[in-house]
């Protein structure tokens, strides 16, 4: 069966066909790094990680998830805390990757940072001005919404109605209320880059258009994000990219996840009702949180409660219970087929609840099986777990309550720190010993530009 996806632009579920046979490009709008991610922020990361895992079975996937590291909220956090911007962004990039890693989110192929793509943004803005889609005014560059007749197609908004209903105070330099900022001036205390329009910084929307173009090309296959991004962020990205590329489509399929709420109220940093992944993983295994996030179809709203987590934990108990005591080799897992009904559920617009039901069907079969059949089914269980990003722990450790490793997050951080100190001092034997200590506790570490990140395997 071909994969079916619900495309926001077409407003329906359609068969997925990539632009180039056998290859897929996917872009997911990533975090703005001024704070820890909450479980609502984790929802797109987890559901589109599942999609990436599914796509990688059949295609050569290039998956980009960006980092927004220039933003007024980051500037405000810097003023509030007295810490330099670079320190804030480095800290929260690392925290985001560690936290998502704990939820089984695999690293994307590219993780472009906005501040590393200013030249590409400036080039795209220049192109938009040249083609008559943008104008400069008082140190700002604005996108002229009226120049793009397709504007509103993604979010199903009628521009004329929007203009008639606009009650916002229009900045004096704007030709129309809905024109949005591509570039804005910076004062000396704010981050700024030289540009043809003076020292300034980019608007949020142009970041994604420029980074998607640079890493994935003019037309990308899948563009994903939370549904709050449909308007204005994705509508504006689409307008910028299509106009810069002479009308070439920007994304062939637009996918949007529904919102996560708590007590029926949307979880959001601005409302202050957030549950941070960083805190939750101290007491709840990452797999439980991941499964809880996948317990509803990605497009549906998901109301989070203690019961959501409890039922995810019970599900994992059943899955681990089925494979406990059965020794399966890595080779057998690699050779095992994931059941067809589980794949079919995921191929049907990433129906994760239905895929989980198929997974339980397999566990039930395994509970009744004997001999070789039992081994084959257990291998299928692990292969299915790998696709879904769960069942990565040893069943005995799971039931002993040791899945997080015997080390707390703080313990791990301390050992990572000790290893880095040893490495800096040239004591590589000691550094390796610390690494091995972590490995033994089921923790793998990775050195990167932003420092050392770790994840429980
Ligand atoms: P932000 O860091 O606020 O830009 O959000 C990062 C991602 O999380 C975006 O794709 C948002 O759409 C998504 N997001 C934010 N809040 C929620 C929520 N409560 N439920 C689901 N997704 C969310
Ligand atoms: Zn974006």
GROMACS .gro file of N, CA and C in nm, residues 143-290:
model
  444
  143UNK      N    1   0.692   4.188   0.349
  143UNK     CA    2   0.636   4.112   0.238
  143UNK      C    3   0.502   4.176   0.204
  144UNK      N    4   0.483   4.203   0.076
  144UNK     CA    5   0.361   4.268   0.030
  144UNK      C    6   0.256   4.159   0.001
  145UNK      N    7   0.171   4.137   0.099
  145UNK     CA    8   0.076   4.026   0.090
  145UNK      C    9  -0.015   4.039  -0.033
  146UNK      N   10  -0.049   4.162  -0.069
  146UNK     CA   11  -0.143   4.181  -0.181
  146UNK      C   12  -0.081   4.138  -0.315
  147UNK      N   13   0.053   4.121  -0.318
  147UNK     CA   14   0.117   4.082  -0.443
  147UNK      C   15   0.108   3.932  -0.469
  148UNK      N   16   0.059   3.857  -0.369
  148UNK     CA   17   0.057   3.712  -0.381
  148UNK      C   18  -0.089   3.663  -0.380
  149UNK      N   19  -0.140   3.634  -0.500
  149UNK     CA   20  -0.284   3.604  -0.508
  149UNK      C   21  -0.323   3.473  -0.441
  150UNK      N   22  -0.225   3.389  -0.417
  150UNK     CA   23  -0.252   3.261  -0.353
  150UNK      C   24  -0.254   3.271  -0.200
  151UNK      N   25  -0.226   3.391  -0.149
  151UNK     CA   26  -0.213   3.408  -0.003
  151UNK      C   27  -0.344   3.371   0.067
  152UNK      N   28  -0.334   3.287   0.167
  152UNK     CA   29  -0.454   3.243   0.241
  152UNK      C   30  -0.496   3.101   0.203
  153UNK      N   31  -0.434   3.044   0.097
  153UNK     CA   32  -0.476   2.912   0.048
  153UNK      C   33  -0.452   2.802   0.151
  154UNK      N   34  -0.344   2.811   0.222
  154UNK     CA   35  -0.311   2.704   0.318
  154UNK      C   36  -0.403   2.710   0.440
  155UNK      N   37  -0.422   2.831   0.492
  155UNK     CA   38  -0.502   2.844   0.615
  155UNK      C   39  -0.649   2.870   0.583
  156UNK      N   40  -0.684   2.864   0.454
  156UNK     CA   41  -0.823   2.882   0.409
  156UNK      C   42  -0.880   3.015   0.458
  157UNK      N   43  -0.800   3.118   0.442
  157UNK     CA   44  -0.846   3.251   0.481
  157UNK      C   45  -0.859   3.336   0.358
  158UNK      N   46  -0.961   3.417   0.358
  158UNK     CA   47  -0.981   3.508   0.247
  158UNK      C   48  -0.918   3.642   0.285
  159UNK      N   49  -0.820   3.681   0.204
  159UNK     CA   50  -0.745   3.803   0.237
  159UNK      C   51  -0.836   3.924   0.251
  160UNK      N   52  -0.939   3.933   0.162
  160UNK     CA   53  -1.027   4.051   0.170
  160UNK      C   54  -1.102   4.055   0.303
  161UNK      N   55  -1.147   3.935   0.346
  161UNK     CA   56  -1.216   3.928   0.476
  161UNK      C   57  -1.121   3.966   0.589
  162UNK      N   58  -0.996   3.921   0.573
  162UNK     CA   59  -0.898   3.951   0.676
  162UNK      C   60  -0.875   4.100   0.686
  163UNK      N   61  -0.867   4.164   0.571
  163UNK     CA   62  -0.843   4.308   0.571
  163UNK      C   63  -0.962   4.380   0.632
  164UNK      N   64  -1.082   4.336   0.593
  164UNK     CA   65  -1.204   4.401   0.645
  164UNK      C   66  -1.213   4.384   0.797
  165UNK      N   67  -1.169   4.266   0.846
  165UNK     CA   68  -1.183   4.237   0.989
  165UNK      C   69  -1.068   4.287   1.073
  166UNK      N   70  -0.967   4.345   1.006
  166UNK     CA   71  -0.847   4.382   1.080
  166UNK      C   72  -0.873   4.498   1.175
  167UNK      N   73  -0.837   4.476   1.299
  167UNK     CA   74  -0.855   4.583   1.396
  167UNK      C   75  -0.720   4.627   1.452
  168UNK      N   76  -0.616   4.560   1.400
  168UNK     CA   77  -0.483   4.592   1.456
  168UNK      C   78  -0.436   4.730   1.413
  169UNK      N   79  -0.363   4.789   1.501
  169UNK     CA   80  -0.299   4.917   1.473
  169UNK      C   81  -0.194   4.893   1.366
  170UNK      N   82  -0.198   4.965   1.256
  170UNK     CA   83  -0.102   4.940   1.150
  170UNK      C   84   0.023   5.026   1.174
  171UNK      N   85   0.139   4.958   1.173
  171UNK     CA   86   0.264   5.034   1.187
  171UNK      C   87   0.274   5.131   1.069
  172UNK      N   88   0.322   5.253   1.094
  172UNK     CA   89   0.318   5.356   0.989
  172UNK      C   90   0.395   5.318   0.862
  173UNK      N   91   0.497   5.233   0.876
  173UNK     CA   92   0.578   5.200   0.758
  173UNK      C   93   0.515   5.088   0.672
  174UNK      N   94   0.406   5.029   0.719
  174UNK     CA   95   0.345   4.919   0.643
  174UNK      C   96   0.245   4.971   0.541
  175UNK      N   97   0.246   4.909   0.421
  175UNK     CA   98   0.145   4.948   0.322
  175UNK      C   99   0.010   4.891   0.362
  176UNK      N  100   0.010   4.772   0.423
  176UNK     CA  101  -0.117   4.710   0.464
  176UNK      C  102  -0.094   4.632   0.593
  177UNK      N  103  -0.202   4.618   0.670
  177UNK     CA  104  -0.191   4.556   0.803
  177UNK      C  105  -0.130   4.418   0.798
  178UNK      N  106  -0.163   4.340   0.694
  178UNK     CA  107  -0.118   4.200   0.693
  178UNK      C  108   0.020   4.178   0.632
  179UNK      N  109   0.082   4.286   0.586
  179UNK     CA  110   0.220   4.271   0.537
  179UNK      C  111   0.306   4.230   0.656
  180UNK      N  112   0.392   4.133   0.635
  180UNK     CA  113   0.469   4.084   0.749
  180UNK      C  114   0.618   4.108   0.729
  181UNK      N  115   0.686   4.107   0.841
  181UNK     CA  116   0.827   4.148   0.844
  181UNK      C  117   0.920   4.037   0.793
  182UNK      N  118   1.008   4.075   0.701
  182UNK     CA  119   1.114   3.984   0.656
  182UNK      C  120   1.245   4.020   0.726
  183UNK      N  121   1.260   4.149   0.750
  183UNK     CA  122   1.383   4.200   0.812
  183UNK      C  123   1.347   4.321   0.897
  184UNK      N  124   1.409   4.333   1.014
  184UNK     CA  125   1.380   4.451   1.097
  184UNK      C  126   1.508   4.506   1.157
  185UNK      N  127   1.510   4.634   1.183
  185UNK     CA  128   1.634   4.695   1.233
  185UNK      C  129   1.665   4.653   1.376
  186UNK      N  130   1.794   4.649   1.408
  186UNK     CA  131   1.835   4.617   1.546
  186UNK      C  132   1.907   4.737   1.605
  187UNK      N  133   1.890   4.756   1.733
  187UNK     CA  134   1.968   4.856   1.806
  187UNK      C  135   2.094   4.786   1.857
  188UNK      N  136   2.197   4.862   1.901
  188UNK     CA  137   2.325   4.799   1.936
  188UNK      C  138   2.314   4.689   2.042
  189UNK      N  139   2.218   4.696   2.132
  189UNK     CA  140   2.212   4.592   2.237
  189UNK      C  141   2.141   4.465   2.189
  190UNK      N  142   2.084   4.471   2.068
  190UNK     CA  143   2.014   4.353   2.016
  190UNK      C  144   2.101   4.281   1.914
  191UNK      N  145   2.079   4.151   1.892
  191UNK     CA  146   2.157   4.082   1.788
  191UNK      C  147   2.129   4.147   1.653
  192UNK      N  148   2.233   4.164   1.574
  192UNK     CA  149   2.212   4.228   1.444
  192UNK      C  150   2.320   4.188   1.345
  193UNK      N  151   2.285   4.191   1.219
  193UNK     CA  152   2.378   4.157   1.112
  193UNK      C  153   2.371   4.267   1.006
  194UNK      N  154   2.484   4.290   0.940
  194UNK     CA  155   2.485   4.388   0.831
  194UNK      C  156   2.396   4.336   0.719
  195UNK      N  157   2.328   4.430   0.654
  195UNK     CA  158   2.245   4.389   0.541
  195UNK      C  159   2.230   4.510   0.450
  196UNK      N  160   2.176   4.494   0.331
  196UNK     CA  161   2.155   4.610   0.243
  196UNK      C  162   2.061   4.712   0.305
  197UNK      N  163   1.988   4.673   0.413
  197UNK     CA  164   1.890   4.763   0.475
  197UNK      C  165   1.936   4.810   0.612
  198UNK      N  166   2.065   4.798   0.635
  198UNK     CA  167   2.121   4.840   0.764
  198UNK      C  168   2.136   4.721   0.857
  199UNK      N  169   2.186   4.751   0.977
  199UNK     CA  170   2.206   4.642   1.074
  199UNK      C  171   2.069   4.597   1.127
  200UNK      N  172   2.044   4.469   1.116
  200UNK     CA  173   1.912   4.422   1.158
  200UNK      C  174   1.911   4.273   1.180
  201UNK      N  175   1.789   4.221   1.194
  201UNK     CA  176   1.773   4.077   1.217
  201UNK      C  177   1.652   4.027   1.139
  202UNK      N  178   1.648   3.897   1.111
  202UNK     CA  179   1.538   3.848   1.027
  202UNK      C  180   1.408   3.832   1.104
  203UNK      N  181   1.298   3.831   1.029
  203UNK     CA  182   1.169   3.791   1.086
  203UNK      C  183   1.169   3.639   1.097
  204UNK      N  184   1.074   3.586   1.175
  204UNK     CA  185   1.074   3.442   1.201
  204UNK      C  186   1.047   3.359   1.074
  205UNK      N  187   0.949   3.403   0.993
  205UNK     CA  188   0.906   3.318   0.881
  205UNK      C  189   1.014   3.296   0.777
  206UNK      N  190   1.093   3.400   0.749
  206UNK     CA  191   1.194   3.388   0.642
  206UNK      C  192   1.302   3.286   0.680
  207UNK      N  193   1.319   3.267   0.811
  207UNK     CA  194   1.421   3.171   0.856
  207UNK      C  195   1.395   3.034   0.795
  208UNK      N  196   1.271   2.988   0.809
  208UNK     CA  197   1.240   2.851   0.766
  208UNK      C  198   1.244   2.841   0.614
  209UNK      N  199   1.194   2.944   0.543
  209UNK     CA  200   1.200   2.940   0.396
  209UNK      C  201   1.345   2.927   0.349
  210UNK      N  202   1.434   3.005   0.410
  210UNK     CA  203   1.574   3.005   0.365
  210UNK      C  204   1.644   2.874   0.402
  211UNK      N  205   1.616   2.822   0.521
  211UNK     CA  206   1.683   2.698   0.563
  211UNK      C  207   1.630   2.578   0.485
  212UNK      N  208   1.501   2.578   0.456
  212UNK     CA  209   1.444   2.467   0.378
  212UNK      C  210   1.505   2.466   0.238
  213UNK      N  211   1.516   2.585   0.178
  213UNK     CA  212   1.574   2.595   0.043
  213UNK      C  213   1.718   2.545   0.042
  214UNK      N  214   1.795   2.591   0.142
  214UNK     CA  215   1.937   2.556   0.146
  214UNK      C  216   1.958   2.405   0.160
  215UNK      N  217   1.882   2.343   0.249
  215UNK     CA  218   1.910   2.203   0.281
  215UNK      C  219   1.825   2.102   0.205
  216UNK      N  220   1.708   2.146   0.157
  216UNK     CA  221   1.619   2.048   0.094
  216UNK      C  222   1.580   2.084  -0.049
  217UNK      N  223   1.613   2.207  -0.092
  217UNK     CA  224   1.583   2.245  -0.230
  217UNK      C  225   1.458   2.331  -0.241
  218UNK      N  226   1.424   2.365  -0.365
  218UNK     CA  227   1.314   2.459  -0.392
  218UNK      C  228   1.179   2.402  -0.346
  219UNK      N  229   1.152   2.279  -0.386
  219UNK     CA  230   1.025   2.216  -0.348
  219UNK      C  231   1.055   2.099  -0.256
  220UNK      N  232   0.996   2.102  -0.138
  220UNK     CA  233   1.020   1.992  -0.045
  220UNK      C  234   0.899   1.899  -0.047
  221UNK      N  235   0.919   1.775  -0.007
  221UNK     CA  236   0.806   1.681  -0.010
  221UNK      C  237   0.709   1.707   0.104
  222UNK      N  238   0.760   1.704   0.226
  222UNK     CA  239   0.671   1.716   0.343
  222UNK      C  240   0.716   1.832   0.432
  223UNK      N  241   0.621   1.916   0.466
  223UNK     CA  242   0.648   2.022   0.564
  223UNK      C  243   0.555   1.997   0.682
  224UNK      N  244   0.614   1.991   0.801
  224UNK     CA  245   0.533   1.955   0.918
  224UNK      C  246   0.549   2.054   1.031
  225UNK      N  247   0.454   2.049   1.123
  225UNK     CA  248   0.458   2.135   1.242
  225UNK      C  249   0.327   2.124   1.318
  226UNK      N  250   0.320   2.194   1.428
  226UNK     CA  251   0.196   2.197   1.507
  226UNK      C  252   0.091   2.281   1.434
  227UNK      N  253  -0.037   2.255   1.462
  227UNK     CA  254  -0.142   2.322   1.384
  227UNK      C  255  -0.149   2.473   1.409
  228UNK      N  256  -0.095   2.518   1.521
  228UNK     CA  257  -0.091   2.663   1.546
  228UNK      C  258   0.001   2.733   1.446
  229UNK      N  259   0.084   2.656   1.377
  229UNK     CA  260   0.177   2.718   1.283
  229UNK      C  261   0.116   2.741   1.144
  230UNK      N  262  -0.004   2.684   1.120
  230UNK     CA  263  -0.064   2.698   0.985
  230UNK      C  264  -0.074   2.846   0.948
  231UNK      N  265  -0.125   2.923   1.043
  231UNK     CA  266  -0.133   3.068   1.022
  231UNK      C  267  -0.080   3.139   1.146
  232UNK      N  268   0.007   3.236   1.130
  232UNK     CA  269   0.058   3.288   1.002
  232UNK      C  270   0.186   3.217   0.954
  233UNK      N  271   0.253   3.139   1.040
  233UNK     CA  272   0.390   3.098   1.006
  233UNK      C  273   0.398   3.024   0.871
  234UNK      N  274   0.320   2.918   0.856
  234UNK     CA  275   0.335   2.840   0.732
  234UNK      C  276   0.275   2.910   0.611
  235UNK      N  277   0.168   2.983   0.633
  235UNK     CA  278   0.111   3.061   0.522
  235UNK      C  279   0.218   3.158   0.468
  236UNK      N  280   0.290   3.219   0.561
  236UNK     CA  281   0.392   3.317   0.522
  236UNK      C  282   0.515   3.249   0.460
  237UNK      N  283   0.554   3.135   0.517
  237UNK     CA  284   0.665   3.060   0.457
  237UNK      C  285   0.631   3.026   0.312
  238UNK      N  286   0.507   2.978   0.293
  238UNK     CA  287   0.466   2.936   0.158
  238UNK      C  288   0.468   3.055   0.062
  239UNK      N  289   0.417   3.169   0.109
  239UNK     CA  290   0.414   3.289   0.024
  239UNK      C  291   0.557   3.329  -0.016
  240UNK      N  292   0.645   3.334   0.082
  240UNK     CA  293   0.784   3.376   0.054
  240UNK      C  294   0.852   3.281  -0.045
  241UNK      N  295   0.842   3.150  -0.015
  241UNK     CA  296   0.915   3.054  -0.097
  241UNK      C  297   0.860   3.046  -0.238
  242UNK      N  298   0.726   3.042  -0.250
  242UNK     CA  299   0.667   3.034  -0.385
  242UNK      C  300   0.704   3.159  -0.466
  243UNK      N  301   0.698   3.275  -0.403
  243UNK     CA  302   0.727   3.398  -0.477
  243UNK      C  303   0.876   3.407  -0.513
  244UNK      N  304   0.962   3.361  -0.421
  244UNK     CA  305   1.106   3.365  -0.451
  244UNK      C  306   1.140   3.266  -0.562
  245UNK      N  307   1.059   3.161  -0.575
  245UNK     CA  308   1.089   3.055  -0.672
  245UNK      C  309   0.995   3.056  -0.791
  246UNK      N  310   0.948   3.174  -0.828
  246UNK     CA  311   0.865   3.191  -0.948
  246UNK      C  312   0.744   3.097  -0.951
  247UNK      N  313   0.684   3.078  -0.836
  247UNK     CA  314   0.558   3.001  -0.831
  247UNK      C  315   0.577   2.851  -0.811
  248UNK      N  316   0.702   2.803  -0.807
  248UNK     CA  317   0.722   2.659  -0.784
  248UNK      C  318   0.663   2.623  -0.647
  249UNK      N  319   0.596   2.508  -0.638
  249UNK     CA  320   0.537   2.472  -0.508
  249UNK      C  321   0.643   2.465  -0.400
  250UNK      N  322   0.606   2.504  -0.279
  250UNK     CA  323   0.703   2.501  -0.169
  250UNK      C  324   0.705   2.362  -0.106
  251UNK      N  325   0.587   2.314  -0.064
  251UNK     CA  326   0.581   2.180  -0.003
  251UNK      C  327   0.471   2.101  -0.073
  252UNK      N  328   0.499   1.976  -0.102
  252UNK     CA  329   0.398   1.893  -0.171
  252UNK      C  330   0.290   1.844  -0.074
  253UNK      N  331   0.327   1.828   0.052
  253UNK     CA  332   0.231   1.784   0.155
  253UNK      C  333   0.258   1.862   0.282
  254UNK      N  334   0.151   1.917   0.340
  254UNK     CA  335   0.161   1.991   0.466
  254UNK      C  336   0.094   1.908   0.576
  255UNK      N  337   0.170   1.878   0.679
  255UNK     CA  338   0.115   1.796   0.788
  255UNK      C  339   0.117   1.875   0.919
  256UNK      N  340   0.006   1.869   0.990
  256UNK     CA  341  -0.003   1.945   1.116
  256UNK      C  342  -0.058   1.860   1.228
  257UNK      N  343   0.014   1.859   1.340
  257UNK     CA  344  -0.036   1.784   1.455
  257UNK      C  345  -0.133   1.868   1.538
  258UNK      N  346  -0.227   1.799   1.602
  258UNK     CA  347  -0.323   1.865   1.690
  258UNK      C  348  -0.257   1.907   1.820
  259UNK      N  349  -0.332   1.980   1.898
  259UNK     CA  350  -0.275   2.036   2.019
  259UNK      C  351  -0.288   1.946   2.140
  260UNK      N  352  -0.191   1.958   2.226
  260UNK     CA  353  -0.193   1.887   2.353
  260UNK      C  354  -0.245   1.985   2.458
  261UNK      N  355  -0.340   1.939   2.535
  261UNK     CA  356  -0.395   2.027   2.638
  261UNK      C  357  -0.386   1.959   2.774
  262UNK      N  358  -0.405   2.035   2.878
  262UNK     CA  359  -0.410   1.978   3.012
  262UNK      C  360  -0.534   2.039   3.077
  263UNK      N  361  -0.622   1.954   3.132
  263UNK     CA  362  -0.751   1.999   3.184
  263UNK      C  363  -0.823   2.083   3.079
  264UNK      N  364  -0.819   2.033   2.957
  264UNK     CA  365  -0.890   2.096   2.843
  264UNK      C  366  -0.836   2.235   2.807
  265UNK      N  367  -0.724   2.276   2.866
  265UNK     CA  368  -0.666   2.405   2.831
  265UNK      C  369  -0.537   2.381   2.755
  266UNK      N  370  -0.522   2.447   2.642
  266UNK     CA  371  -0.403   2.433   2.559
  266UNK      C  372  -0.277   2.453   2.645
  267UNK      N  373  -0.181   2.364   2.627
  267UNK     CA  374  -0.057   2.380   2.702
  267UNK      C  375   0.032   2.481   2.629
  268UNK      N  376   0.066   2.588   2.693
  268UNK     CA  377   0.155   2.682   2.625
  268UNK      C  378   0.236   2.763   2.724
  269UNK      N  379   0.356   2.798   2.677
  269UNK     CA  380   0.448   2.870   2.764
  269UNK      C  381   0.383   3.000   2.812
  270UNK      N  382   0.308   3.066   2.721
  270UNK     CA  383   0.253   3.196   2.759
  270UNK      C  384   0.141   3.180   2.861
  271UNK      N  385   0.071   3.066   2.862
  271UNK     CA  386  -0.035   3.046   2.962
  271UNK      C  387   0.023   2.995   3.094
  272UNK      N  388   0.146   2.945   3.087
  272UNK     CA  389   0.213   2.901   3.211
  272UNK      C  390   0.170   2.765   3.262
  273UNK      N  391   0.085   2.692   3.188
  273UNK     CA  392   0.038   2.560   3.237
  273UNK      C  393   0.121   2.448   3.173
  274UNK      N  394   0.251   2.458   3.185
  274UNK     CA  395   0.334   2.364   3.111
  274UNK      C  396   0.394   2.256   3.199
  275UNK      N  397   0.408   2.139   3.139
  275UNK     CA  398   0.474   2.027   3.204
  275UNK      C  399   0.600   2.004   3.121
  276UNK      N  400   0.716   2.028   3.181
  276UNK     CA  401   0.839   2.020   3.105
  276UNK      C  402   0.886   1.875   3.090
  277UNK      N  403   0.930   1.842   2.970
  277UNK     CA  404   0.985   1.708   2.946
  277UNK      C  405   1.103   1.686   3.040
  278UNK      N  406   1.184   1.789   3.054
  278UNK     CA  407   1.303   1.785   3.138
  278UNK      C  408   1.271   1.738   3.281
  279UNK      N  409   1.158   1.785   3.334
  279UNK     CA  410   1.119   1.744   3.469
  279UNK      C  411   1.055   1.607   3.469
  280UNK      N  412   0.968   1.585   3.372
  280UNK     CA  413   0.892   1.460   3.369
  280UNK      C  414   0.983   1.337   3.356
  281UNK      N  415   1.089   1.349   3.276
  281UNK     CA  416   1.175   1.231   3.255
  281UNK      C  417   1.257   1.194   3.379
  282UNK      N  418   1.252   1.279   3.479
  282UNK     CA  419   1.324   1.242   3.602
  282UNK      C  420   1.248   1.132   3.676
  283UNK      N  421   1.118   1.126   3.655
  283UNK     CA  422   1.039   1.027   3.731
  283UNK      C  423   0.964   0.928   3.641
  284UNK      N  424   0.951   0.961   3.513
  284UNK     CA  425   0.874   0.873   3.425
  284UNK      C  426   0.965   0.827   3.310
  285UNK      N  427   0.970   0.697   3.281
  285UNK     CA  428   1.053   0.653   3.169
  285UNK      C  429   1.012   0.720   3.038
  286UNK      N  430   1.113   0.759   2.960
  286UNK     CA  431   1.086   0.827   2.833
  286UNK      C  432   0.991   0.750   2.743
  287UNK      N  433   1.001   0.618   2.745
  287UNK     CA  434   0.914   0.535   2.659
  287UNK      C  435   0.767   0.551   2.696
  288UNK      N  436   0.741   0.571   2.826
  288UNK     CA  437   0.602   0.588   2.870
  288UNK      C  438   0.547   0.720   2.813
  289UNK      N  439   0.630   0.823   2.819
  289UNK     CA  440   0.586   0.954   2.768
  289UNK      C  441   0.566   0.946   2.616
  290UNK      N  442   0.659   0.878   2.550
  290UNK     CA  443   0.648   0.864   2.404
  290UNK      C  444   0.518   0.792   2.367
   0.00000   0.00000   0.00000
